[in-house]
Amino acid sequence: MASHVLYFLASAAPPVLHVEEGIHRAQHRGWTVCLGLTPTAASWLGDRLASFAQLTDNPVRVSYPRPGDADVWDPADATLLAPATFNTVNHWALGLTSTLVVGLAAEAIGRGLPLATVTCVNRPLSRHPQFARSVGALRGAGVTVVEGRRVEGGFPWEAGLDGLAG
């Protein structure tokens, strides 16, 4: 059975330092993983990017391709954005696609693909009124939103992957 393609997107929050755990969990479920990172997340993981490309058998992407460049990833069957920061969630909900990660997540909504996110937002920012509006807008668009800080026992990679099932 051929595996399905998962766009595994991540922004710069502490769990990104352990993104290989999420990748392994996705691969264990049969996903072919394509890893996309925000520029800050990529800078945090800088010397490990080549190992992630080897682990996923796909290039790690950080920026949009230039016009005319071929896409280096197969089309996605589903998208997971984890961890998703306050900034990423708000940009995504507002349709501000200044990063590849937010752009791919926004396109996934328009494509009607299974789509989940696990937020990683500190308590003060989670109480900001725009965050609640953004989470509500994403849920209204069909995104499964797992609020990562409210889950005990480490970052909930599995809950994000479970959210792809609907």
C-alpha positions as a Markdown table, in Angstrom:
| # | Residue | x | y | z |
|---|---|---|---|---|
| 1 | Met | 0.0 | 0.0 | 0.0 |
| 2 | Ala | 1.4 | 3.4 | -1.0 |
| 3 | Ser | 1.8 | 5.9 | 1.8 |
| 4 | His | 0.0 | 9.2 | 1.8 |
| 5 | Val | 1.8 | 12.5 | 1.8 |
| 6 | Leu | 1.7 | 14.6 | 5.0 |
| 7 | Tyr | 2.8 | 18.2 | 4.9 |
| 8 | Phe | 4.3 | 18.5 | 8.4 |
| 9 | Leu | 4.6 | 22.2 | 9.1 |
| 10 | Ala | 6.2 | 23.7 | 12.2 |
| 11 | Ser | 6.8 | 27.2 | 13.7 |
| 12 | Ala | 9.4 | 28.3 | 16.2 |
| 13 | Ala | 8.2 | 27.1 | 19.6 |
| 14 | Pro | 10.2 | 24.9 | 22.0 |
| 15 | Pro | 8.6 | 21.6 | 20.7 |
| 16 | Val | 10.1 | 22.2 | 17.3 |
| 17 | Leu | 13.4 | 21.2 | 18.9 |
| 18 | His | 12.0 | 17.7 | 19.1 |
| 19 | Val | 10.1 | 17.7 | 15.7 |
| 20 | Glu | 11.8 | 14.3 | 14.8 |
| 21 | Glu | 9.5 | 12.8 | 17.5 |
| 22 | Gly | 6.4 | 14.0 | 15.6 |
| 23 | Ile | 8.0 | 12.9 | 12.2 |
| 24 | His | 8.6 | 9.4 | 13.6 |
| 25 | Arg | 5.0 | 9.2 | 14.9 |
| 26 | Ala | 3.6 | 10.3 | 11.5 |
| 27 | Gln | 5.9 | 7.8 | 9.6 |
| 28 | His | 4.8 | 5.0 | 12.0 |
| 29 | Arg | 1.2 | 5.7 | 10.9 |
| 30 | Gly | 2.3 | 5.3 | 7.2 |
| 31 | Trp | 2.7 | 8.9 | 6.2 |
| 32 | Thr | 5.4 | 10.1 | 3.8 |
| 33 | Val | 6.4 | 13.3 | 5.5 |
| 34 | Cys | 7.4 | 16.6 | 3.9 |
| 35 | Leu | 8.8 | 19.0 | 6.5 |
| 36 | Gly | 8.2 | 22.8 | 6.2 |
| 37 | Leu | 9.6 | 25.2 | 8.7 |
| 38 | Thr | 9.2 | 28.9 | 9.4 |
| 39 | Pro | 12.4 | 30.8 | 9.0 |
| 40 | Thr | 12.9 | 31.2 | 12.7 |
| 41 | Ala | 12.3 | 27.5 | 13.3 |
| 42 | Ala | 14.8 | 26.6 | 10.6 |
| 43 | Ser | 17.4 | 28.9 | 12.2 |
| 44 | Trp | 16.8 | 27.0 | 15.5 |
| 45 | Leu | 17.3 | 23.7 | 13.8 |
| 46 | Gly | 20.0 | 24.9 | 11.4 |
| 47 | Asp | 22.6 | 22.2 | 11.7 |
| 48 | Arg | 20.0 | 19.4 | 11.8 |
| 49 | Leu | 18.1 | 20.3 | 8.5 |
| 50 | Ala | 20.1 | 17.8 | 6.4 |
| 51 | Ser | 19.3 | 15.0 | 8.9 |
| 52 | Phe | 15.6 | 15.9 | 8.6 |
| 53 | Ala | 15.8 | 15.7 | 4.8 |
| 54 | Gln | 17.4 | 12.3 | 5.1 |
| 55 | Leu | 14.8 | 11.2 | 7.7 |
| 56 | Thr | 11.9 | 12.2 | 5.5 |
| 57 | Asp | 13.5 | 11.5 | 2.1 |
| 58 | Asn | 12.3 | 15.0 | 1.1 |
| 59 | Pro | 14.0 | 18.4 | 1.1 |
| 60 | Val | 13.1 | 20.6 | 4.1 |
| 61 | Arg | 11.4 | 23.7 | 2.8 |
| 62 | Val | 11.5 | 27.1 | 4.4 |
| 63 | Ser | 10.6 | 29.6 | 1.7 |
| 64 | Tyr | 8.4 | 29.8 | -1.3 |
| 65 | Pro | 9.8 | 28.6 | -4.6 |
| 66 | Arg | 10.8 | 31.1 | -7.3 |
| 67 | Pro | 8.3 | 31.5 | -10.2 |
| 68 | Gly | 8.9 | 28.7 | -12.7 |
| 69 | Asp | 10.7 | 26.4 | -10.2 |
| 70 | Ala | 9.2 | 22.9 | -10.0 |
| 71 | Asp | 7.6 | 21.8 | -6.7 |
| 72 | Val | 10.0 | 19.5 | -4.9 |
| 73 | Trp | 7.2 | 17.8 | -2.9 |
| 74 | Asp | 4.4 | 15.6 | -4.0 |
| 75 | Pro | 0.9 | 17.0 | -3.4 |
| 76 | Ala | -0.3 | 16.7 | 0.1 |
| 77 | Asp | -3.1 | 14.4 | 1.2 |
| 78 | Ala | -3.2 | 16.1 | 4.7 |
| 79 | Thr | -1.5 | 18.9 | 6.6 |
| 80 | Leu | -0.4 | 19.1 | 10.2 |
| 81 | Leu | 0.9 | 22.4 | 11.6 |
| 82 | Ala | 2.6 | 21.7 | 14.9 |
| 83 | Pro | 3.8 | 23.5 | 16.9 |
| 84 | Ala | 1.8 | 26.5 | 15.9 |
| 85 | Thr | 2.8 | 29.8 | 17.7 |
| 86 | Phe | 0.6 | 32.8 | 18.6 |
| 87 | Asn | 2.0 | 34.6 | 15.6 |
| 88 | Thr | 1.5 | 31.7 | 13.2 |
| 89 | Val | -2.1 | 31.0 | 14.3 |
| 90 | Asn | -3.1 | 34.7 | 14.0 |
| 91 | His | -1.4 | 35.1 | 10.6 |
| 92 | Trp | -3.1 | 31.9 | 9.3 |
| 93 | Ala | -6.6 | 32.8 | 10.5 |
| 94 | Leu | -6.2 | 36.3 | 8.9 |
| 95 | Gly | -4.9 | 34.9 | 5.7 |
| 96 | Leu | -1.5 | 36.7 | 6.0 |
| 97 | Thr | 0.7 | 34.2 | 4.1 |
| 98 | Ser | 4.1 | 35.8 | 4.5 |
| 99 | Thr | 5.8 | 32.5 | 5.3 |
| 100 | Leu | 5.7 | 29.2 | 3.4 |
| 101 | Val | 4.3 | 27.4 | 6.4 |
| 102 | Val | 1.3 | 29.8 | 6.7 |
| 103 | Gly | 0.8 | 29.8 | 3.0 |
| 104 | Leu | 0.7 | 26.0 | 2.7 |
| 105 | Ala | -1.7 | 25.8 | 5.7 |
| 106 | Ala | -4.0 | 28.4 | 4.2 |
| 107 | Glu | -4.0 | 26.5 | 0.9 |
| 108 | Ala | -4.9 | 23.3 | 2.7 |
| 109 | Ile | -8.1 | 25.0 | 3.9 |
| 110 | Gly | -9.0 | 25.9 | 0.3 |
| 111 | Arg | -8.2 | 22.4 | -0.9 |
| 112 | Gly | -10.4 | 20.8 | 1.7 |
| 113 | Leu | -7.6 | 18.6 | 2.9 |
| 114 | Pro | -7.6 | 17.0 | 6.3 |
| 115 | Leu | -6.0 | 19.6 | 8.4 |
| 116 | Ala | -5.0 | 19.8 | 12.1 |
| 117 | Thr | -2.8 | 22.1 | 14.2 |
| 118 | Val | -1.4 | 21.8 | 17.7 |
| 119 | Thr | -0.8 | 25.2 | 19.3 |
| 120 | Cys | 2.0 | 26.1 | 21.5 |
| 121 | Val | 1.1 | 29.5 | 23.1 |
| 122 | Asn | 1.9 | 30.7 | 26.6 |
| 123 | Arg | -0.9 | 31.5 | 29.0 |
| 124 | Pro | -0.8 | 35.3 | 28.7 |
| 125 | Leu | -0.9 | 35.2 | 24.9 |
| 126 | Ser | -3.6 | 32.5 | 24.9 |
| 127 | Arg | -5.8 | 35.0 | 26.8 |
| 128 | His | -5.3 | 37.7 | 24.1 |
| 129 | Pro | -8.7 | 38.2 | 22.4 |
| 130 | Gln | -7.3 | 37.9 | 18.9 |
| 131 | Phe | -6.0 | 34.4 | 19.7 |
| 132 | Ala | -9.5 | 33.2 | 20.6 |
| 133 | Arg | -10.9 | 34.8 | 17.4 |
| 134 | Ser | -8.2 | 33.1 | 15.3 |
| 135 | Val | -8.8 | 29.7 | 16.8 |
| 136 | Gly | -12.5 | 30.1 | 16.3 |
| 137 | Ala | -12.0 | 31.1 | 12.6 |
| 138 | Leu | -9.7 | 28.1 | 12.0 |
| 139 | Arg | -12.2 | 25.7 | 13.6 |
| 140 | Gly | -14.9 | 27.3 | 11.5 |
| 141 | Ala | -12.9 | 26.6 | 8.4 |
| 142 | Gly | -12.7 | 22.9 | 9.3 |
| 143 | Val | -9.3 | 22.9 | 11.0 |
| 144 | Thr | -8.9 | 20.5 | 14.0 |
| 145 | Val | -7.3 | 22.7 | 16.7 |
| 146 | Val | -5.5 | 21.0 | 19.6 |
| 147 | Glu | -4.5 | 23.5 | 22.3 |
| 148 | Gly | -1.0 | 22.0 | 23.1 |
| 149 | Arg | -0.4 | 23.8 | 26.4 |
| 150 | Arg | -3.6 | 22.3 | 27.9 |
| 151 | Val | -2.4 | 18.7 | 27.4 |
| 152 | Glu | -0.4 | 17.0 | 30.1 |
| 153 | Gly | 2.6 | 14.7 | 29.5 |
| 154 | Gly | 4.6 | 16.6 | 26.8 |
| 155 | Phe | 3.8 | 17.9 | 23.4 |
| 156 | Pro | 0.7 | 16.1 | 21.9 |
| 157 | Trp | 2.1 | 15.1 | 18.5 |
| 158 | Glu | -0.4 | 12.1 | 18.5 |
| 159 | Ala | -3.4 | 14.3 | 19.2 |
| 160 | Gly | -2.5 | 16.4 | 16.2 |
| 161 | Leu | -2.1 | 13.3 | 14.0 |
| 162 | Asp | -5.4 | 12.0 | 15.4 |
| 163 | Gly | -7.0 | 15.3 | 14.3 |
| 164 | Leu | -6.4 | 14.4 | 10.7 |
| 165 | Ala | -9.0 | 11.7 | 10.9 |
| 166 | Gly | -11.7 | 14.3 | 11.4 |
